[in-house]
Amino acid sequence: MACNSALRCFLDYSTSKVLVIQSNKVGAIYRLGQALVIAYIVGYVCVLKKGYQDTDSILSSVTTKVKGLALTNTTDLGLRIWDVADYIVPPQEENSFFVLTNMNITPNQTQSQCPENPGNETLCVSDRDCKRGFHDSRRNGVQTGRCVNFSESERTCEVFAWCPVEKDNSPPNPAMLAEAENFTVLIKNSIRYPKFNFSKRNILPHINSTYLSGCVFNRKTDPDCPIFRLGDIVSEANEDFQTMAVQGGVMGVQISWNCDLDLSEKSCVPQYAFRRLDDKDPDNIAPGYNFRVSKV
């Protein structure tokens, strides 16, 4: 109804009209719809998906300590014991560690003159084929300008280098440090959720020094032990340690913390997973993992 004056419109008061339908069918559908909405909000959003919860990104640090001994007896080195100082290179890395399992040894190298390894640019017939002062980053040294005997059938340019020069031989098979399969590594992982002021580490509160000194991770008997046998890490990824040790490889250890802080702190425990990260196809160029290092 239109207002006849501004004063009357200002003083008007209106209410909504409620229509009550006396129908069991309509009422049941209406209440069922309400129940479904409540069940979705409470059951699915709040209880199942925990939509009321907040999340936070984790801050994490990892340190490692490897233990184990190996005994080798080779022509180049004789009888030798290998400990952590020998096979961990470098001693500490960020969130990773390296264990030496195999090697090609060039013993007793000194800076002197010696034949270069045979190649397209190093094979020679006379001194005229060798250029004094020439060097190639893919080779081992600086040419002296002389053509010398490499073997009974080949002559190569002489170089000033660490002599004798390294030979590009296939690595020993089986691996020299095959015993590395039984080495162990203690992985210490500390985490923090800064938003919730919550910190924890993978050496859980119930682990004491006596248990830690003798345990080794096992999914069934010792799932909380932070000490891992290297052979077990590789086998968990469905790989063979002795095969991988020949050419080397890269393993990944994933530590997952999926913590629900509504529950007891005891339920917040790490879960471990293992996988091989490099391509193990032996037909690939430069398979495995390797580098050069000098040892006294």
Short mmCIF file of C-alpha atoms in Angstrom, two decimals:
data_model
loop_
_atom_site.label_atom_id
_atom_site.label_comp_id
_atom_site.label_asym_id
_atom_site.label_seq_id
_atom_site.Cartn_x
_atom_site.Cartn_y
_atom_site.Cartn_z
CA MET A 1 0.00 0.00 0.00
CA ALA A 2 1.40 3.34 -1.00
CA CYS A 3 2.19 5.92 1.64
CA ASN A 4 0.09 9.09 1.50
CA SER A 5 2.62 11.14 3.36
CA ALA A 6 6.21 10.94 4.52
CA LEU A 7 5.10 10.98 8.17
CA ARG A 8 2.74 8.04 7.70
CA CYS A 9 5.42 6.01 5.89
CA PHE A 10 7.85 6.74 8.69
CA LEU A 11 5.40 5.55 11.36
CA ASP A 12 4.28 2.39 9.54
CA TYR A 13 5.24 -0.98 11.03
CA SER A 14 5.22 -4.28 9.10
CA THR A 15 5.66 -7.93 10.11
CA SER A 16 6.26 -11.10 8.11
CA LYS A 17 3.48 -13.63 7.74
CA VAL A 18 4.22 -17.25 8.69
CA LEU A 19 2.36 -20.02 6.90
CA VAL A 20 2.15 -23.32 8.76
CA ILE A 21 1.59 -26.30 6.48
CA GLN A 22 -0.02 -29.29 8.14
CA SER A 23 1.62 -31.99 5.99
CA ASN A 24 3.61 -34.93 7.29
CA LYS A 25 5.33 -35.40 3.93
CA VAL A 26 6.47 -31.78 3.57
CA GLY A 27 7.52 -31.65 7.22
CA ALA A 28 9.55 -34.83 6.92
CA ILE A 29 11.36 -33.55 3.82
CA TYR A 30 12.08 -30.23 5.55
CA ARG A 31 13.50 -31.89 8.70
CA LEU A 32 15.50 -34.36 6.61
CA GLY A 33 17.10 -31.48 4.72
CA GLN A 34 18.02 -29.81 8.02
CA ALA A 35 19.49 -33.07 9.33
CA LEU A 36 21.59 -33.55 6.19
CA VAL A 37 23.02 -30.01 6.44
CA ILE A 38 23.86 -30.51 10.13
CA ALA A 39 25.38 -33.94 9.45
CA TYR A 40 27.54 -32.52 6.65
CA ILE A 41 28.83 -29.63 8.75
CA VAL A 42 29.42 -31.61 11.93
CA GLY A 43 30.28 -35.06 10.59
CA TYR A 44 32.18 -34.33 7.38
CA VAL A 45 33.58 -30.81 7.73
CA CYS A 46 34.34 -30.80 11.48
CA VAL A 47 34.91 -34.44 12.44
CA LEU A 48 36.20 -36.15 9.29
CA LYS A 49 38.01 -33.28 7.56
CA LYS A 50 38.67 -31.35 10.79
CA GLY A 51 37.89 -28.07 9.10
CA TYR A 52 38.22 -26.24 12.40
CA GLN A 53 41.94 -27.03 12.57
CA ASP A 54 44.82 -24.83 11.44
CA THR A 55 47.99 -26.07 9.72
CA ASP A 56 51.62 -25.03 9.81
CA SER A 57 54.75 -25.65 7.75
CA ILE A 58 57.44 -27.67 9.46
CA LEU A 59 60.96 -26.48 10.30
CA SER A 60 63.40 -29.39 10.20
CA SER A 61 67.09 -30.17 10.69
CA VAL A 62 68.91 -33.46 10.07
CA THR A 63 72.32 -34.69 11.19
CA THR A 64 73.86 -38.12 10.62
CA LYS A 65 76.55 -40.30 12.18
CA VAL A 66 77.80 -43.43 10.39
CA LYS A 67 79.54 -46.34 12.12
CA GLY A 68 81.24 -49.46 10.80
CA LEU A 69 84.58 -51.07 9.88
CA ALA A 70 85.74 -52.88 6.75
CA LEU A 71 88.85 -54.96 6.06
CA THR A 72 90.38 -55.12 2.55
CA ASN A 73 93.43 -56.86 1.10
CA THR A 74 94.43 -55.57 -2.36
CA THR A 75 97.56 -55.53 -4.49
CA ASP A 76 97.76 -51.73 -4.40
CA LEU A 77 97.08 -51.16 -0.69
CA GLY A 78 97.77 -54.50 0.96
CA LEU A 79 95.92 -55.30 4.19
CA ARG A 80 93.95 -52.27 5.35
CA ILE A 81 91.24 -51.33 7.83
CA TRP A 82 88.67 -48.75 6.70
CA ASP A 83 86.88 -46.70 9.33
CA VAL A 84 84.58 -43.68 9.27
CA ALA A 85 87.43 -41.23 8.60
CA ASP A 86 88.31 -43.17 5.43
CA TYR A 87 84.94 -43.82 3.80
CA ILE A 88 82.86 -40.76 4.79
CA VAL A 89 83.76 -37.98 2.34
CA PRO A 90 83.23 -35.19 3.38
CA PRO A 91 82.70 -35.77 7.13
CA GLN A 92 79.45 -33.74 7.18
CA GLU A 93 77.01 -32.69 4.46
CA GLU A 94 73.74 -30.77 4.64
CA ASN A 95 70.85 -33.22 5.08
CA SER A 96 72.87 -36.03 3.47
CA PHE A 97 75.88 -38.30 3.87
CA PHE A 98 78.23 -40.17 1.52
CA VAL A 99 79.62 -43.67 2.09
CA LEU A 100 82.46 -44.97 -0.06
CA THR A 101 81.71 -48.49 -1.35
CA ASN A 102 84.11 -48.96 -4.28
CA MET A 103 87.14 -47.32 -5.86
CA ASN A 104 89.69 -47.31 -8.66
CA ILE A 105 93.04 -46.67 -7.00
CA THR A 106 96.03 -44.98 -8.65
CA PRO A 107 98.72 -45.53 -5.99
CA ASN A 108 101.95 -43.64 -5.27
CA GLN A 109 101.29 -40.65 -7.51
CA THR A 110 103.88 -37.87 -7.63
CA GLN A 111 104.22 -34.74 -9.76
CA SER A 112 106.55 -35.83 -12.56
CA GLN A 113 106.68 -36.76 -16.28
CA CYS A 114 104.92 -39.86 -17.63
CA PRO A 115 103.03 -41.09 -20.72
CA GLU A 116 99.48 -39.79 -21.17
CA ASN A 117 96.67 -42.30 -21.64
CA PRO A 118 96.04 -43.19 -25.30
CA GLY A 119 93.52 -41.05 -27.17
CA ASN A 120 92.96 -39.26 -30.47
CA GLU A 121 94.98 -36.24 -29.34
CA THR A 122 97.67 -38.09 -27.38
CA LEU A 123 98.80 -40.91 -29.68
CA CYS A 124 102.03 -40.01 -31.45
CA VAL A 125 104.80 -41.32 -33.69
CA SER A 126 107.50 -38.73 -33.00
CA ASP A 127 108.11 -35.61 -30.91
CA ARG A 128 106.67 -33.50 -33.74
CA ASP A 129 103.21 -34.86 -32.89
CA CYS A 130 103.39 -33.44 -29.34
CA LYS A 131 103.06 -29.73 -28.56
CA ARG A 132 105.03 -28.49 -25.57
CA GLY A 133 102.78 -26.65 -23.10
CA PHE A 134 99.52 -27.95 -24.59
CA HIS A 135 96.91 -29.14 -22.13
CA ASP A 136 93.29 -30.23 -22.30
CA SER A 137 90.93 -30.21 -19.31
CA ARG A 138 89.75 -33.68 -20.35
CA ARG A 139 93.30 -35.04 -20.02
CA ASN A 140 95.65 -35.49 -17.10
CA GLY A 141 98.48 -32.98 -17.55
CA VAL A 142 100.56 -30.58 -19.66
CA GLN A 143 102.46 -31.98 -22.64
CA THR A 144 106.26 -31.78 -22.47
CA GLY A 145 106.75 -32.07 -26.24
CA ARG A 146 108.16 -35.60 -26.14
CA CYS A 147 106.68 -38.78 -27.64
CA VAL A 148 107.34 -41.76 -25.36
CA ASN A 149 106.35 -45.40 -25.08
CA PHE A 150 103.04 -46.03 -23.34
CA SER A 151 103.21 -49.77 -23.98
CA GLU A 152 104.97 -52.15 -26.32
CA SER A 153 102.51 -51.30 -29.08
CA GLU A 154 101.55 -47.65 -28.40
CA ARG A 155 103.34 -44.33 -28.01
CA THR A 156 101.74 -41.26 -26.45
CA CYS A 157 102.73 -37.70 -25.67
CA GLU A 158 104.53 -37.30 -22.37
CA VAL A 159 102.84 -35.03 -19.82
CA PHE A 160 103.82 -33.29 -16.62
CA ALA A 161 101.13 -34.48 -14.22
CA TRP A 162 100.37 -36.57 -11.17
CA CYS A 163 102.07 -39.75 -12.31
CA PRO A 164 101.25 -42.48 -13.03
CA VAL A 165 98.08 -41.02 -14.58
CA GLU A 166 94.68 -42.39 -13.69
CA LYS A 167 93.46 -45.30 -15.82
CA ASP A 168 89.83 -45.28 -16.96
CA ASN A 169 89.14 -48.82 -15.81
CA SER A 170 85.86 -50.41 -14.79
CA PRO A 171 85.37 -50.46 -11.00
CA PRO A 172 86.07 -53.71 -9.13
CA ASN A 173 83.21 -56.21 -9.02
CA PRO A 174 82.36 -57.15 -6.30
CA ALA A 175 82.85 -53.77 -4.65
CA MET A 176 85.94 -53.27 -2.49
CA LEU A 177 83.93 -52.19 0.55
CA ALA A 178 81.22 -54.82 0.23
CA GLU A 179 81.09 -54.86 4.04
CA ALA A 180 79.51 -51.40 3.92
CA GLU A 181 76.19 -53.23 3.70
CA ASN A 182 76.42 -53.75 7.47
CA PHE A 183 77.43 -50.18 8.33
CA THR A 184 74.83 -48.25 10.34
CA VAL A 185 73.77 -44.62 10.32
CA LEU A 186 72.14 -42.69 13.17
CA ILE A 187 69.76 -40.14 11.68
CA LYS A 188 68.83 -37.36 14.11
CA ASN A 189 65.88 -35.27 12.97
CA SER A 190 64.54 -32.30 14.95
CA ILE A 191 61.31 -30.58 13.91
CA ARG A 192 59.28 -27.57 15.00
CA TYR A 193 55.83 -26.17 14.22
CA PRO A 194 56.41 -22.47 15.05
CA LYS A 195 52.73 -21.47 14.85
CA PHE A 196 51.85 -23.96 17.59
CA ASN A 197 55.10 -23.67 19.56
CA PHE A 198 55.55 -27.44 19.24
CA SER A 199 58.91 -29.21 18.89
CA LYS A 200 59.93 -32.84 18.72
CA ARG A 201 62.71 -35.11 17.46
CA ASN A 202 62.83 -38.63 16.11
CA ILE A 203 64.69 -39.89 19.19
CA LEU A 204 61.40 -40.30 21.03
CA PRO A 205 60.99 -39.76 24.80
CA HIS A 206 60.72 -43.48 25.60
CA ILE A 207 64.10 -44.22 23.93
CA ASN A 208 66.94 -44.45 26.46
CA SER A 209 70.70 -44.78 25.94
CA THR A 210 70.66 -48.53 26.56
CA TYR A 211 68.07 -49.14 23.85
CA LEU A 212 69.72 -46.69 21.45
CA SER A 213 73.12 -48.38 21.76
CA GLY A 214 71.78 -51.71 20.52
CA CYS A 215 68.73 -51.13 18.31
CA VAL A 216 68.51 -51.20 14.51
CA PHE A 217 65.44 -50.01 12.61
CA ASN A 218 62.94 -52.74 11.77
CA ARG A 219 59.38 -51.99 10.68
CA LYS A 220 57.94 -54.78 12.82
CA THR A 221 60.17 -55.01 15.89
CA ASP A 222 61.87 -51.58 16.14
CA PRO A 223 59.91 -49.02 14.08
CA ASP A 224 60.99 -46.12 16.34
CA CYS A 225 64.75 -46.83 16.25
CA PRO A 226 66.62 -44.00 14.43
CA ILE A 227 69.62 -46.23 13.59
CA PHE A 228 69.51 -47.76 10.13
CA ARG A 229 71.59 -50.52 8.54
CA LEU A 230 72.69 -49.40 5.07
CA GLY A 231 71.75 -52.74 3.55
CA ASP A 232 68.23 -52.40 4.99
CA ILE A 233 67.84 -48.89 3.55
CA VAL A 234 68.63 -50.23 0.09
CA SER A 235 66.47 -53.35 0.42
CA GLU A 236 63.52 -51.22 1.63
CA ALA A 237 63.70 -49.56 -1.80
CA ASN A 238 63.63 -53.01 -3.48
CA GLU A 239 67.27 -52.71 -4.56
CA ASP A 240 70.30 -54.96 -4.07
CA PHE A 241 73.11 -53.36 -2.05
CA GLN A 242 75.99 -55.39 -3.53
CA THR A 243 74.89 -54.58 -7.08
CA MET A 244 74.50 -50.87 -6.35
CA ALA A 245 77.82 -50.71 -4.47
CA VAL A 246 79.83 -51.44 -7.64
CA GLN A 247 78.87 -48.27 -9.57
CA GLY A 248 77.38 -46.28 -6.71
CA GLY A 249 73.92 -44.84 -6.35
CA VAL A 250 71.80 -42.20 -4.64
CA MET A 251 69.27 -43.18 -1.98
CA GLY A 252 66.58 -40.98 -0.48
CA VAL A 253 65.36 -41.31 3.12
CA GLN A 254 62.01 -39.57 3.61
CA ILE A 255 60.95 -38.69 7.17
CA SER A 256 57.25 -37.78 7.35
CA TRP A 257 55.72 -36.00 10.35
CA ASN A 258 51.92 -35.93 10.00
CA CYS A 259 50.92 -34.80 13.48
CA ASP A 260 47.41 -34.12 14.80
CA LEU A 261 48.00 -31.91 17.83
CA ASP A 262 44.42 -32.51 19.03
CA LEU A 263 45.68 -35.92 20.06
CA SER A 264 48.36 -36.91 22.55
CA GLU A 265 51.95 -35.90 21.81
CA LYS A 266 52.81 -39.62 21.86
CA SER A 267 50.86 -40.07 18.63
CA CYS A 268 53.18 -37.63 16.83
CA VAL A 269 55.86 -40.01 15.53
CA PRO A 270 57.93 -40.04 12.32
CA GLN A 271 57.27 -42.39 9.42
CA TYR A 272 60.22 -43.51 7.28
CA ALA A 273 60.25 -44.29 3.56
CA PHE A 274 63.18 -45.19 1.30
CA ARG A 275 63.68 -44.94 -2.45
CA ARG A 276 66.44 -44.89 -5.02
CA LEU A 277 66.79 -41.49 -6.69
CA ASP A 278 69.27 -42.09 -9.52
CA ASP A 279 68.62 -44.04 -12.73
CA LYS A 280 70.15 -47.48 -12.24
CA ASP A 281 70.16 -48.49 -15.93
CA PRO A 282 73.76 -49.72 -16.52
CA ASP A 283 73.49 -48.84 -20.22
CA ASN A 284 73.16 -45.13 -19.42
CA ILE A 285 76.13 -42.81 -19.90
CA ALA A 286 77.96 -42.26 -16.57
CA PRO A 287 75.76 -44.52 -14.42
CA GLY A 288 75.87 -44.56 -10.64
CA TYR A 289 77.57 -41.94 -8.47
CA ASN A 290 81.31 -41.25 -8.29
CA PHE A 291 83.94 -38.55 -7.87
CA ARG A 292 87.70 -38.13 -7.49
CA VAL A 293 89.45 -37.62 -4.18
CA SER A 294 93.05 -37.72 -2.98
CA LYS A 295 94.13 -39.85 -0.04
CA VAL A 296 97.47 -39.96 1.75
#
